[in-house]
PDB file of C-alpha atoms in Angstrom:
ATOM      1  CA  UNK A   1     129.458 137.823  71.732  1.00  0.00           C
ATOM      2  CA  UNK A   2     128.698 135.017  69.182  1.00  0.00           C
ATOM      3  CA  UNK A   3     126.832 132.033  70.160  1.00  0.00           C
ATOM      4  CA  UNK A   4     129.580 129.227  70.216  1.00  0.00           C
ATOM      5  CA  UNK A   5     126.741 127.012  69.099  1.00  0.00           C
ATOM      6  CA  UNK A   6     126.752 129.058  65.288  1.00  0.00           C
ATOM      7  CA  UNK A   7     130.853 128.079  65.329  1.00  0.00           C
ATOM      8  CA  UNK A   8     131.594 125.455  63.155  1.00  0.00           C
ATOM      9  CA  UNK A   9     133.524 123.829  65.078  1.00  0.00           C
ATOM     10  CA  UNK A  10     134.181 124.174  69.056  1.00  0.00           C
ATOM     11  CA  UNK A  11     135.368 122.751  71.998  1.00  0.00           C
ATOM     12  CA  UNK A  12     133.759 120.426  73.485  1.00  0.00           C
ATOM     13  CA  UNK A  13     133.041 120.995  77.937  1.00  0.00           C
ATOM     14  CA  UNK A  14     133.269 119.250  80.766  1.00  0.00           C
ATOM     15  CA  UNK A  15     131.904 120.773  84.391  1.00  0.00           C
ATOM     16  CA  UNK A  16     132.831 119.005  87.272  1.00  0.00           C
ATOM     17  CA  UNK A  17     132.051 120.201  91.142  1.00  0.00           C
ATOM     18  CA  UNK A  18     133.296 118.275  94.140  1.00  0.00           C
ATOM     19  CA  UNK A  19     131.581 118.223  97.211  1.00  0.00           C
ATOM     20  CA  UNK A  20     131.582 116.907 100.803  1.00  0.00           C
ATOM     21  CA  UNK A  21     128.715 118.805 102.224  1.00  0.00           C
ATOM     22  CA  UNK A  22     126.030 118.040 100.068  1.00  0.00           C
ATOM     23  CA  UNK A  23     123.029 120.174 101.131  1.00  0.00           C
ATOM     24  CA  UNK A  24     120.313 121.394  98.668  1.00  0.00           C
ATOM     25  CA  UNK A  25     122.043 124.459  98.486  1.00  0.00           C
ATOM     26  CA  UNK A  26     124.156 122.726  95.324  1.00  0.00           C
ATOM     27  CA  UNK A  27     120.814 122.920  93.503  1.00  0.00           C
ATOM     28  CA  UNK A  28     121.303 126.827  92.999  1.00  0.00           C
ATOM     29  CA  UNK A  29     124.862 126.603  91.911  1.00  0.00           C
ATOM     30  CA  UNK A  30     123.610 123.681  89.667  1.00  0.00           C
ATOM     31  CA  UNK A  31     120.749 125.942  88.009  1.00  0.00           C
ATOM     32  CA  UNK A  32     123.009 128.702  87.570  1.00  0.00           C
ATOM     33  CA  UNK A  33     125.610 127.159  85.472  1.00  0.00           C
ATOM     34  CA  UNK A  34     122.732 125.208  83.640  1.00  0.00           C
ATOM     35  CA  UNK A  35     121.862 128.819  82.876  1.00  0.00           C
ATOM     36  CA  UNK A  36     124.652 129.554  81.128  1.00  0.00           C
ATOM     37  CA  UNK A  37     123.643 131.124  77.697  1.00  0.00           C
ATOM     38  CA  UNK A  38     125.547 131.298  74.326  1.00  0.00           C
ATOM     39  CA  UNK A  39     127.143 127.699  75.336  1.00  0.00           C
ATOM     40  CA  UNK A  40     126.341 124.240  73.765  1.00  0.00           C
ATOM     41  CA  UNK A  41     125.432 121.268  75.488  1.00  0.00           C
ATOM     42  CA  UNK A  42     128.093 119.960  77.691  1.00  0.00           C
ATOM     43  CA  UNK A  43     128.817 117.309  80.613  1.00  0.00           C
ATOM     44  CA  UNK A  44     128.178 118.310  84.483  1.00  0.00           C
ATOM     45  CA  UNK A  45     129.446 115.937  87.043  1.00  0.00           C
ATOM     46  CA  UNK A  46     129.702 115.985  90.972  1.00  0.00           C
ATOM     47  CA  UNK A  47     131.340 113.875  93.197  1.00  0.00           C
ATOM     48  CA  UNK A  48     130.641 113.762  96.506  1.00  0.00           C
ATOM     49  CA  UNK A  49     131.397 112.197  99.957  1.00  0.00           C
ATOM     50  CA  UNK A  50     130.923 113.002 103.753  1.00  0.00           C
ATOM     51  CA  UNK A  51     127.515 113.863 103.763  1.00  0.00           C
ATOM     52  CA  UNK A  52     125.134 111.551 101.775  1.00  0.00           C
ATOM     53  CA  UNK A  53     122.928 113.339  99.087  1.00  0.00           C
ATOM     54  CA  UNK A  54     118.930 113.394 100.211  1.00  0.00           C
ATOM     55  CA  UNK A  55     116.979 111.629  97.495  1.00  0.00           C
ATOM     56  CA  UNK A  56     114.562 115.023  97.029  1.00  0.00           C
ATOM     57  CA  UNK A  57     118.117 116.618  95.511  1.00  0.00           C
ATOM     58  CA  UNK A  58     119.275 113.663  93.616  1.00  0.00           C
ATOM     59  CA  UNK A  59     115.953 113.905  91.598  1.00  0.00           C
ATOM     60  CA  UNK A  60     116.557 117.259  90.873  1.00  0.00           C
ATOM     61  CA  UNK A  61     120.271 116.736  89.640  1.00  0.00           C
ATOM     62  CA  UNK A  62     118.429 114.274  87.143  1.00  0.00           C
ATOM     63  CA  UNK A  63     116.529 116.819  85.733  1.00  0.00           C
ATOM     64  CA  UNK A  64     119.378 118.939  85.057  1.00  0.00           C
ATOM     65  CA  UNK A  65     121.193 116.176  83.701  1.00  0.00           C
ATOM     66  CA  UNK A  66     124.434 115.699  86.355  1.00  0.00           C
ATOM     67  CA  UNK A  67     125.812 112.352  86.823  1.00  0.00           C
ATOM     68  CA  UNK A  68     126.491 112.089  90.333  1.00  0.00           C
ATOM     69  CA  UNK A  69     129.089 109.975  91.909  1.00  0.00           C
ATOM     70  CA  UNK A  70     128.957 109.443  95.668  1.00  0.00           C
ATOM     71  CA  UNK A  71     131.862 107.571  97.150  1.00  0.00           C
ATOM     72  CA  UNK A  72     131.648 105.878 100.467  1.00  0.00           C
ATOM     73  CA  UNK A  73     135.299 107.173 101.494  1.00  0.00           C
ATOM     74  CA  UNK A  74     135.941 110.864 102.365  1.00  0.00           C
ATOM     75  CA  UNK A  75     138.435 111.692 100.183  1.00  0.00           C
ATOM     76  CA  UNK A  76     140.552 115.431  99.283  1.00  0.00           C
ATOM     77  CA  UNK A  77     139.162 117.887  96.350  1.00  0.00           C
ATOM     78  CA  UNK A  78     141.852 116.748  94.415  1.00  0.00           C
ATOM     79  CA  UNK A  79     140.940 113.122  94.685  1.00  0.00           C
ATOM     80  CA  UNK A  80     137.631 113.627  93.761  1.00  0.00           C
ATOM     81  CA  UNK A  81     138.672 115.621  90.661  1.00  0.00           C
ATOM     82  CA  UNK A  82     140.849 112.453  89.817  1.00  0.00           C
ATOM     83  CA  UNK A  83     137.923 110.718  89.754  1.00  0.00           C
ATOM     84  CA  UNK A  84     136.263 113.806  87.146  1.00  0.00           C
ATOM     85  CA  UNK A  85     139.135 113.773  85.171  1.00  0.00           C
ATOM     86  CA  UNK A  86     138.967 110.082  84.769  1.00  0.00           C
ATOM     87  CA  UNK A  87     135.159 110.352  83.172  1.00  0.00           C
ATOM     88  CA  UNK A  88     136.065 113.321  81.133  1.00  0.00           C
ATOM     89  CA  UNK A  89     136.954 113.144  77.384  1.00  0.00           C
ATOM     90  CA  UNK A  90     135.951 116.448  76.244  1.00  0.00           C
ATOM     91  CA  UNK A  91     138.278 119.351  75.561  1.00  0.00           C
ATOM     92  CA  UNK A  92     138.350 121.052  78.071  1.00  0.00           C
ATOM     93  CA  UNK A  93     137.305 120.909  82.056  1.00  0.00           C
ATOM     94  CA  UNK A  94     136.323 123.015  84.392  1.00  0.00           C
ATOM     95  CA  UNK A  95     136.208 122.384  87.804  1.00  0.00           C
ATOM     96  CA  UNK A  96     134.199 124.736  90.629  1.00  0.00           C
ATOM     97  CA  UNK A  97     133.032 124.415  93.779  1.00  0.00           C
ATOM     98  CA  UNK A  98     129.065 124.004  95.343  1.00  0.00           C
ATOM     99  CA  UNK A  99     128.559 126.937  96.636  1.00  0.00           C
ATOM    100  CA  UNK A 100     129.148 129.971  93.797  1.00  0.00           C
ATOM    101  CA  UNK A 101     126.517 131.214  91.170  1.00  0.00           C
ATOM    102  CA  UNK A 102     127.664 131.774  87.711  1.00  0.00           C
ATOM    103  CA  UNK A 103     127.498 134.622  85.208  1.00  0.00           C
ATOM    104  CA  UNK A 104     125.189 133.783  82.315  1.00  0.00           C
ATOM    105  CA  UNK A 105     128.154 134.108  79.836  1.00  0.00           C
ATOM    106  CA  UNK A 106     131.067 132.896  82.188  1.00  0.00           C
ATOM    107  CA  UNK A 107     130.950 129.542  80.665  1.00  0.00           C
ATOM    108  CA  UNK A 108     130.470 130.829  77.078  1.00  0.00           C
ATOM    109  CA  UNK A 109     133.518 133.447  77.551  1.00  0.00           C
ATOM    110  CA  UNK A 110     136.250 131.064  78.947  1.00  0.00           C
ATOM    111  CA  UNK A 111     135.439 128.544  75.891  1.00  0.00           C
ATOM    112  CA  UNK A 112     135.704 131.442  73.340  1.00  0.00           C
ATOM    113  CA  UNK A 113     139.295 131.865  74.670  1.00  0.00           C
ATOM    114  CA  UNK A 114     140.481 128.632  74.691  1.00  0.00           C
ATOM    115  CA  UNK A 115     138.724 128.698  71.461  1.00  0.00           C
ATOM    116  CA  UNK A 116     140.774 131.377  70.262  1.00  0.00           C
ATOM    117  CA  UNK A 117     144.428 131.225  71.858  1.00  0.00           C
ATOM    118  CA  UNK A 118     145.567 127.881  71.387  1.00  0.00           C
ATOM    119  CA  UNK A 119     148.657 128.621  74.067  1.00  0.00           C
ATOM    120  CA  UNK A 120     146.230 129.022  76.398  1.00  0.00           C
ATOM    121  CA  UNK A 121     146.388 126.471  79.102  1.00  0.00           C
ATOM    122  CA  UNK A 122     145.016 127.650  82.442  1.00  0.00           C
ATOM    123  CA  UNK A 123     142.130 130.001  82.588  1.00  0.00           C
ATOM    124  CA  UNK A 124     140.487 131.638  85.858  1.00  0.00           C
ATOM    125  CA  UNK A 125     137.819 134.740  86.185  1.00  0.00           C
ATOM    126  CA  UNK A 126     136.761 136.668  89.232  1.00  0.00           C
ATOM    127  CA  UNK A 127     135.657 135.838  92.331  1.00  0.00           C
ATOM    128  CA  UNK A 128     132.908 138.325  93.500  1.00  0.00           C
ATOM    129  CA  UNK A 129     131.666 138.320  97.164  1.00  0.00           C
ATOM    130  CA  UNK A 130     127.626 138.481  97.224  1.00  0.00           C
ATOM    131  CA  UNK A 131     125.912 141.444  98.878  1.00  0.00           C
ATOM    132  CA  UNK A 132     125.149 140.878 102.447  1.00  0.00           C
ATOM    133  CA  UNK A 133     123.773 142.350 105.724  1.00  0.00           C
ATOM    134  CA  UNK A 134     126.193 140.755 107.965  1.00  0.00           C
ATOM    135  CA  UNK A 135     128.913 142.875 109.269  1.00  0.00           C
ATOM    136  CA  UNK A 136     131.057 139.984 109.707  1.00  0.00           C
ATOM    137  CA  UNK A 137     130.391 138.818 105.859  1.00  0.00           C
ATOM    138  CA  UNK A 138     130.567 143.192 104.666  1.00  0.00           C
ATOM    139  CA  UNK A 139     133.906 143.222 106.592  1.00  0.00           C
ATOM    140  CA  UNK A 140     135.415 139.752 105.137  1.00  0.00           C
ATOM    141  CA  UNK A 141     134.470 141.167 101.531  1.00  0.00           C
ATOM    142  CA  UNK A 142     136.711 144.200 102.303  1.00  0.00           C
ATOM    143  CA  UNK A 143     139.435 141.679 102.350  1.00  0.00           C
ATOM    144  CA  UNK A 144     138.188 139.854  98.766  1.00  0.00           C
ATOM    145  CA  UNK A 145     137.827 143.450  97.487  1.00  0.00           C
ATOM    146  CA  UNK A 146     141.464 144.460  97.872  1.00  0.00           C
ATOM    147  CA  UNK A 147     142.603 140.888  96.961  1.00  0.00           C
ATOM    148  CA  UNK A 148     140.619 141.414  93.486  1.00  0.00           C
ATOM    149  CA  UNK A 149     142.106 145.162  93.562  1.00  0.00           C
ATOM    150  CA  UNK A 150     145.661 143.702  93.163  1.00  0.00           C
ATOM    151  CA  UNK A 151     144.801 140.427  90.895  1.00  0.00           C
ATOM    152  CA  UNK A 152     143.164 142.864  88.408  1.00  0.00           C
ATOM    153  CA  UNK A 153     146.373 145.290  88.445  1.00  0.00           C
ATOM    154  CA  UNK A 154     149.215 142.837  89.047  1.00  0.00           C
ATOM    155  CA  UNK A 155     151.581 141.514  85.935  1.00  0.00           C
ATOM    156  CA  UNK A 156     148.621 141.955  83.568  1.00  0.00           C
ATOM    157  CA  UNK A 157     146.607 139.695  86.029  1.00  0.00           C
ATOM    158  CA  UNK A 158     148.722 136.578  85.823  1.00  0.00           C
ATOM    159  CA  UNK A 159     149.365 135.914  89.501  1.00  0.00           C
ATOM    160  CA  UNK A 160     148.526 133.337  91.991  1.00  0.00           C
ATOM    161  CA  UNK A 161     145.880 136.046  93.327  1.00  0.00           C
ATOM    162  CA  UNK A 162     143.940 135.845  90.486  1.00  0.00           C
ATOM    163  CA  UNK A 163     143.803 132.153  89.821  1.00  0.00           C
ATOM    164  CA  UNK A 164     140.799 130.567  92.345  1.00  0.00           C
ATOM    165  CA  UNK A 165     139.463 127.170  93.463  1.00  0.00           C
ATOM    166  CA  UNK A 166     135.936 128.111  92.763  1.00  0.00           C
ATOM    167  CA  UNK A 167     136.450 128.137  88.845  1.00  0.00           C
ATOM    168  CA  UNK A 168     139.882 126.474  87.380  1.00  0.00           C
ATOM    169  CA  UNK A 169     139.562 125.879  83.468  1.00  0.00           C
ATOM    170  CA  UNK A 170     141.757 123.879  81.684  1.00  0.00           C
ATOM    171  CA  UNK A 171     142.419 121.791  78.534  1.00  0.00           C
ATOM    172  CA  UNK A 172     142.007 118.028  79.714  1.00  0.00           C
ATOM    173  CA  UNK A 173     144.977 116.799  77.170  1.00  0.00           C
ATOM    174  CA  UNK A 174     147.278 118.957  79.125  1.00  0.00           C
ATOM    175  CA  UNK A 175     146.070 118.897  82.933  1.00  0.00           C
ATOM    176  CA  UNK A 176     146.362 114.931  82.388  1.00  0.00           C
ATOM    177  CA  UNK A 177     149.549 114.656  80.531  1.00  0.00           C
ATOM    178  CA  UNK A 178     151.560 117.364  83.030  1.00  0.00           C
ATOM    179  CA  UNK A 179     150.216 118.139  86.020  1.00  0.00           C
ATOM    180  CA  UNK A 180     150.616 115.697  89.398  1.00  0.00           C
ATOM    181  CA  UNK A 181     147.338 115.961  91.429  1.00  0.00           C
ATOM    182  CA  UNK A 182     148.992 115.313  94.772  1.00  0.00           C
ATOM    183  CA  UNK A 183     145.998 113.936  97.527  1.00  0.00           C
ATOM    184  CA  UNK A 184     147.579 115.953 100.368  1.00  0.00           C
ATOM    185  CA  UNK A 185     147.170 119.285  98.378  1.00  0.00           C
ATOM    186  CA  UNK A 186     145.217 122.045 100.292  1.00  0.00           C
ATOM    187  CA  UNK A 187     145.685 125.231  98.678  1.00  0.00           C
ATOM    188  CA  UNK A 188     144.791 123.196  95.455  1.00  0.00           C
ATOM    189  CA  UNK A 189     143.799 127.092  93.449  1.00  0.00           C
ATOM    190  CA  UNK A 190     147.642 127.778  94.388  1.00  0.00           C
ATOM    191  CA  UNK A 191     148.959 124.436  93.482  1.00  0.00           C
ATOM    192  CA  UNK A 192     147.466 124.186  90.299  1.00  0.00           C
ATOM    193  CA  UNK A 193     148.476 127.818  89.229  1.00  0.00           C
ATOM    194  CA  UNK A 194     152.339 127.405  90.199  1.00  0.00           C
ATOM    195  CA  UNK A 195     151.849 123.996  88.036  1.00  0.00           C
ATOM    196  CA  UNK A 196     150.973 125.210  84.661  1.00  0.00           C
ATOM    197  CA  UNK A 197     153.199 127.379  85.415  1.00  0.00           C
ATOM    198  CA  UNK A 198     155.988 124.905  86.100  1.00  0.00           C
ATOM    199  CA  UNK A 199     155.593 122.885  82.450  1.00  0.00           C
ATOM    200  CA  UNK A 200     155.388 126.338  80.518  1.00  0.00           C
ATOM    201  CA  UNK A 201     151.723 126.462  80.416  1.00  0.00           C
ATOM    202  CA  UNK A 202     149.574 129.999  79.250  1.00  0.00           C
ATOM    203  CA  UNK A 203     147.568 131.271  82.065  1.00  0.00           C
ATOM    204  CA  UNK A 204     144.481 133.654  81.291  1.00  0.00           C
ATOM    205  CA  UNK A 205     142.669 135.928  83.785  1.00  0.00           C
ATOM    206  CA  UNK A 206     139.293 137.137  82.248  1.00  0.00           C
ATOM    207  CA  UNK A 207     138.351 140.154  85.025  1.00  0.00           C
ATOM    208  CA  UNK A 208     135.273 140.741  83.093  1.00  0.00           C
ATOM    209  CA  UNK A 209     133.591 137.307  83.561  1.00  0.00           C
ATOM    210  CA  UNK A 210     132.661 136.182  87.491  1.00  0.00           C
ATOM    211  CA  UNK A 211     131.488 133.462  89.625  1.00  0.00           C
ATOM    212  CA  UNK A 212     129.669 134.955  92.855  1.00  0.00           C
ATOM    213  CA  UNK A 213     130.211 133.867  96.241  1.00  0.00           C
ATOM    214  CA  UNK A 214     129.416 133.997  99.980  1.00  0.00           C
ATOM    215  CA  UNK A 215     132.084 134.853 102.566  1.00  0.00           C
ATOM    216  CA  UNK A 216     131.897 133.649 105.973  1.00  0.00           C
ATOM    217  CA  UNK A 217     129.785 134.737 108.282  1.00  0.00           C
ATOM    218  CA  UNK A 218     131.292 133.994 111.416  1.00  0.00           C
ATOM    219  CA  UNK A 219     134.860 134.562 112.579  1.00  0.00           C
ATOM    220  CA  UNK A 220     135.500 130.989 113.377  1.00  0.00           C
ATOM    221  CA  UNK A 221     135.265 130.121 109.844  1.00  0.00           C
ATOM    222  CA  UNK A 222     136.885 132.777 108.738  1.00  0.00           C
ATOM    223  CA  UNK A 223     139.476 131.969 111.224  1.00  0.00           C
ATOM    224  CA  UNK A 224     139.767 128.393 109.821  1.00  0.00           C
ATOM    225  CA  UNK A 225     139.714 130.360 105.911  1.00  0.00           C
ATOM    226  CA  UNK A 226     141.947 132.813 106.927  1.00  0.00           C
ATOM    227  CA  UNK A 227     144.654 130.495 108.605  1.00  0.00           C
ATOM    228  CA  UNK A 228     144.665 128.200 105.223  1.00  0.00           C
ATOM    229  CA  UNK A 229     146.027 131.423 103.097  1.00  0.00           C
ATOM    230  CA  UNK A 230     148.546 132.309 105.451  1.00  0.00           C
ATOM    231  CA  UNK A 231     150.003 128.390 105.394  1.00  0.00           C
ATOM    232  CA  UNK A 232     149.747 128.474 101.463  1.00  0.00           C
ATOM    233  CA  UNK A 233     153.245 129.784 100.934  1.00  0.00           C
ATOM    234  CA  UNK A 234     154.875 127.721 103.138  1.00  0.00           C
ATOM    235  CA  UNK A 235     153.080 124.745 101.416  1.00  0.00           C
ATOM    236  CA  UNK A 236     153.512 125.517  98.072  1.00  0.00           C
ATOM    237  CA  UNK A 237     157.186 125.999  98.988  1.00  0.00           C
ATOM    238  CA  UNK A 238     157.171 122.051  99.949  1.00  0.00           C
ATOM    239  CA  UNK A 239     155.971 121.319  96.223  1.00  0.00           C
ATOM    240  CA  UNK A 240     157.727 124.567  93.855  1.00  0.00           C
ATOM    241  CA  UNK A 241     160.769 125.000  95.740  1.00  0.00           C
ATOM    242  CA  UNK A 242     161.504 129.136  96.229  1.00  0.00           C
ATOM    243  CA  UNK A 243     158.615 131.062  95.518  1.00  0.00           C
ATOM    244  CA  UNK A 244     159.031 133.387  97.380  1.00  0.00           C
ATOM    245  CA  UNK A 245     159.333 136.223  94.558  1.00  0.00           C
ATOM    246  CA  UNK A 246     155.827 134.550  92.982  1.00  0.00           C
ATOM    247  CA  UNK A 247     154.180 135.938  96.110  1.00  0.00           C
ATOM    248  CA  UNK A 248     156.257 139.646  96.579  1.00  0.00           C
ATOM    249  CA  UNK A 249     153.342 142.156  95.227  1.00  0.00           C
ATOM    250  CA  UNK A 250     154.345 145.104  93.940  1.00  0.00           C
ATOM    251  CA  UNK A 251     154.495 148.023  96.627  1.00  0.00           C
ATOM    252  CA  UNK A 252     152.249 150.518  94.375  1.00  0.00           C
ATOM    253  CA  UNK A 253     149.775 148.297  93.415  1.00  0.00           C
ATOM    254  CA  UNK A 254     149.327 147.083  96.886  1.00  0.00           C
ATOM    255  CA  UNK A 255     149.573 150.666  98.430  1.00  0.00           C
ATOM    256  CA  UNK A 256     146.877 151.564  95.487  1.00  0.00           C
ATOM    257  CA  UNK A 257     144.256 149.030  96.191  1.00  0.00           C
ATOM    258  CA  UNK A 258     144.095 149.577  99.761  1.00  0.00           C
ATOM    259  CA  UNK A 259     143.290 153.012  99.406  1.00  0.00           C
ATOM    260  CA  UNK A 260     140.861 153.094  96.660  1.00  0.00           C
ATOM    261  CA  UNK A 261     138.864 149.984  98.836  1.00  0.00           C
ATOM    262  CA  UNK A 262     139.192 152.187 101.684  1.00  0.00           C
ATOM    263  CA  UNK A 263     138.052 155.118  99.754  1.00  0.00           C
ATOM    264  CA  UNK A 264     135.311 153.012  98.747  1.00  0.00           C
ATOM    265  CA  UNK A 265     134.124 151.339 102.023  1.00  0.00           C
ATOM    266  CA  UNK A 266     135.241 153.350 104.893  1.00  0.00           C
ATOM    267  CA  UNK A 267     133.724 152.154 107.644  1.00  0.00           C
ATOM    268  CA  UNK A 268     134.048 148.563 106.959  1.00  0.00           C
ATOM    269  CA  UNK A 269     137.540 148.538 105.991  1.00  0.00           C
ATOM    270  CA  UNK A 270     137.984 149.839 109.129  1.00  0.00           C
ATOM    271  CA  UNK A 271     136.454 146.615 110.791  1.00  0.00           C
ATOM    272  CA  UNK A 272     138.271 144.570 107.934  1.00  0.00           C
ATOM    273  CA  UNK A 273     141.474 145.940 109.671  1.00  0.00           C
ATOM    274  CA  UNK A 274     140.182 144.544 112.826  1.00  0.00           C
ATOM    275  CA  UNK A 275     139.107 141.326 111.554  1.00  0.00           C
ATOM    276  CA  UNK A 276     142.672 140.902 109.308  1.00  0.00           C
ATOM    277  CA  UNK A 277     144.375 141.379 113.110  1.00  0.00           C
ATOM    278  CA  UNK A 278     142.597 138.822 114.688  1.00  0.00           C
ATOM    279  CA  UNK A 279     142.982 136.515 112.295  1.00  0.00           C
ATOM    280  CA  UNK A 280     146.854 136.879 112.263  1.00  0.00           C
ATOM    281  CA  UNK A 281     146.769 136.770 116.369  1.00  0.00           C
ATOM    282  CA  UNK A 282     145.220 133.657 116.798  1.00  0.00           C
ATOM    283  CA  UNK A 283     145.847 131.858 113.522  1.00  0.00           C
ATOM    284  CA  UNK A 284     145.705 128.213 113.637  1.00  0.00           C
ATOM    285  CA  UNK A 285     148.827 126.158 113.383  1.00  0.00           C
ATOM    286  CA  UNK A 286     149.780 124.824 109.619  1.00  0.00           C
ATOM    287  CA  UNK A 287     149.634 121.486 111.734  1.00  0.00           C
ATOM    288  CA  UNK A 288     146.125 121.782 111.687  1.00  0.00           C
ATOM    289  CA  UNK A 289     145.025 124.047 108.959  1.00  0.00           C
ATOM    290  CA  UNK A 290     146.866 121.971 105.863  1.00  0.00           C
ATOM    291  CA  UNK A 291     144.425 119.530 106.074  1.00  0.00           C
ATOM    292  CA  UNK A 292     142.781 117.731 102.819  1.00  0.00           C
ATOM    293  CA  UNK A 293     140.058 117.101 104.597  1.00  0.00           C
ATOM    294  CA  UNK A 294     138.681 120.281 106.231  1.00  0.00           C
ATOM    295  CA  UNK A 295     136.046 121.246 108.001  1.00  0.00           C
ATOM    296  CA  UNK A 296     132.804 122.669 105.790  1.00  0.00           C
ATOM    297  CA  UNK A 297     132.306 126.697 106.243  1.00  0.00           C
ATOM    298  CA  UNK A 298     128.458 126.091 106.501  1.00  0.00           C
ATOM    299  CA  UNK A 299     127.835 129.836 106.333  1.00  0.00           C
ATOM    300  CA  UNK A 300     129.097 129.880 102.825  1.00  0.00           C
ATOM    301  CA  UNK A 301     126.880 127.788 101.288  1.00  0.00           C
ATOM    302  CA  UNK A 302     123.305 129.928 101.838  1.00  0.00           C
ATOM    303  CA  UNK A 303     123.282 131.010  98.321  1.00  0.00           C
TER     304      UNK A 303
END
């Protein structure tokens, strides 16, 4: 890949990361995408609330040159990204989350294809689970395995599957003239995907390009995580109207990606199963899940 910093002209970059939990653990996700090679300079903001940001970590988001907002009010991800989009007038934006580790050329690769498709809108790219010990954690990723199974293999990878909260890229002209950032949003990777969607946007899936992640390690959180998902339809349904055909995955390729994971990881698809009929037993009310405002999976963020 060419260095975008030999074009003669590119697009200029925005990264914003909202946050209410505000550990030092942000640090890592902060020097990872600070890593990012074959990029120019570009603008890093966080906003953050709940938890108040120690002075030691402030320091270091100096040195890697993040402005950092703090507001006093606890507020939903999409009201913090208000606040981001406000403060942005490059390009593009991409927002992620405080607790994922970027491929060196992620950055560089979503730019070169806004860069080169002009239609293109919306772009995502995987979502890798990070290698663990845990059983809980090696089970969960079972589940994030298949998931990425039928994103990758599903209408050429445009699908609400493949579009995730953790990295949502998008051209700042057209996220601010079309799309309406409701507060009250909770499934905001879901929302924003059936959005573009909704004003005729282009939405890009780049499998080869990843952000890496931590799954829960305990089954409360996962509970919480797990009880979200299964609420997203019916939300999205309050906002989109019938969706219901945006969410049907096609019998083969679901079929197909639940054998090859279980081809692949035997024994812990087995306790995946387990885990996936738990979680469906004693999920938590949409009442109570579709909050804003939820509670932090702390287990997520040891990086």
């Amino acid at each position: 890949m060419k260095s975008l910093k030999n074009k003669t002209k590119y697009l200029t970059l925005t990264v914003g990361i909202t946050t209410c939990y505000g550990g030092e653990s942000i640090l890592e996700t902060v020097k990872s995408i600070r890593a990012s090679q074959n990029i120019g300079k570009f603008r890093f903001i966080i906003v953050a609330d709940r938890n108040p940001i120690s002075e030691s970590v402030k320091e270091a988001l100096k040195k890697y040159d993040v402005e950092l907002i703090e507001n006093k009010e606890e507020g939903s991800q999409f009201k913090k990204k208000k606040q981001i989009l406000k403060l942005c007038n490059t390009d593009l934006i991409v927002f992620t989350n405080d607790d994922v580790l970027f491929g060196h050329d992620t950055l560089s690769t979503v730019v070169e294809e806004f860069q080169n498709n002009n239609k293109v809108t919306l772009v995502s790219v995987k979502n890798l689970p990070m290698k663990t010990d845990s059983l809980v954690e090696r089970s969960i990723n079972v589940g994030t395995n298949i998931v990425n199974r039928i994103a990758d293999g599903w209408n050429n990878g445009d699908n609400y599957l493949s579009m995730i909260g953790r990295f949502e890229a998008t051209r700042t002209k057209w996220i601010n003239r079309y799309f309406e950032l409701k507060d009250d949003v909770v499934s905001s990777d879901q929302y924003i995907y059936f959005e573009n969607k909704k004003h005729g946007g282009v939405y890009k899936y780049l499998p080869f390009v990843s952000v890496n992640f931590r799954n829960p390690q305990s089954l409360n959180e996962h509970l919480r995580k797990s009880s979200r998902f299964q609420h997203a339809k019916t939300e999205m349904s309050n906002y989109f109207g019938y969706i219901s055909r945006d969410y049907k995955i096609p019998s083969f390729i679901f079929l197909k990606s639940i054998i090859n994971e279980f081809l692949t990881n035997p024994i812990f698809f087995a306790f995946y199963i387990f885990i996936s009929i738990y979680t469906r037993i004693f999920k938590i009310s949409s009442k109570e899940s579709l909050n804003p405002v939820w509670e932090v999976d702390v287990s997520t963020k040891k990086i």
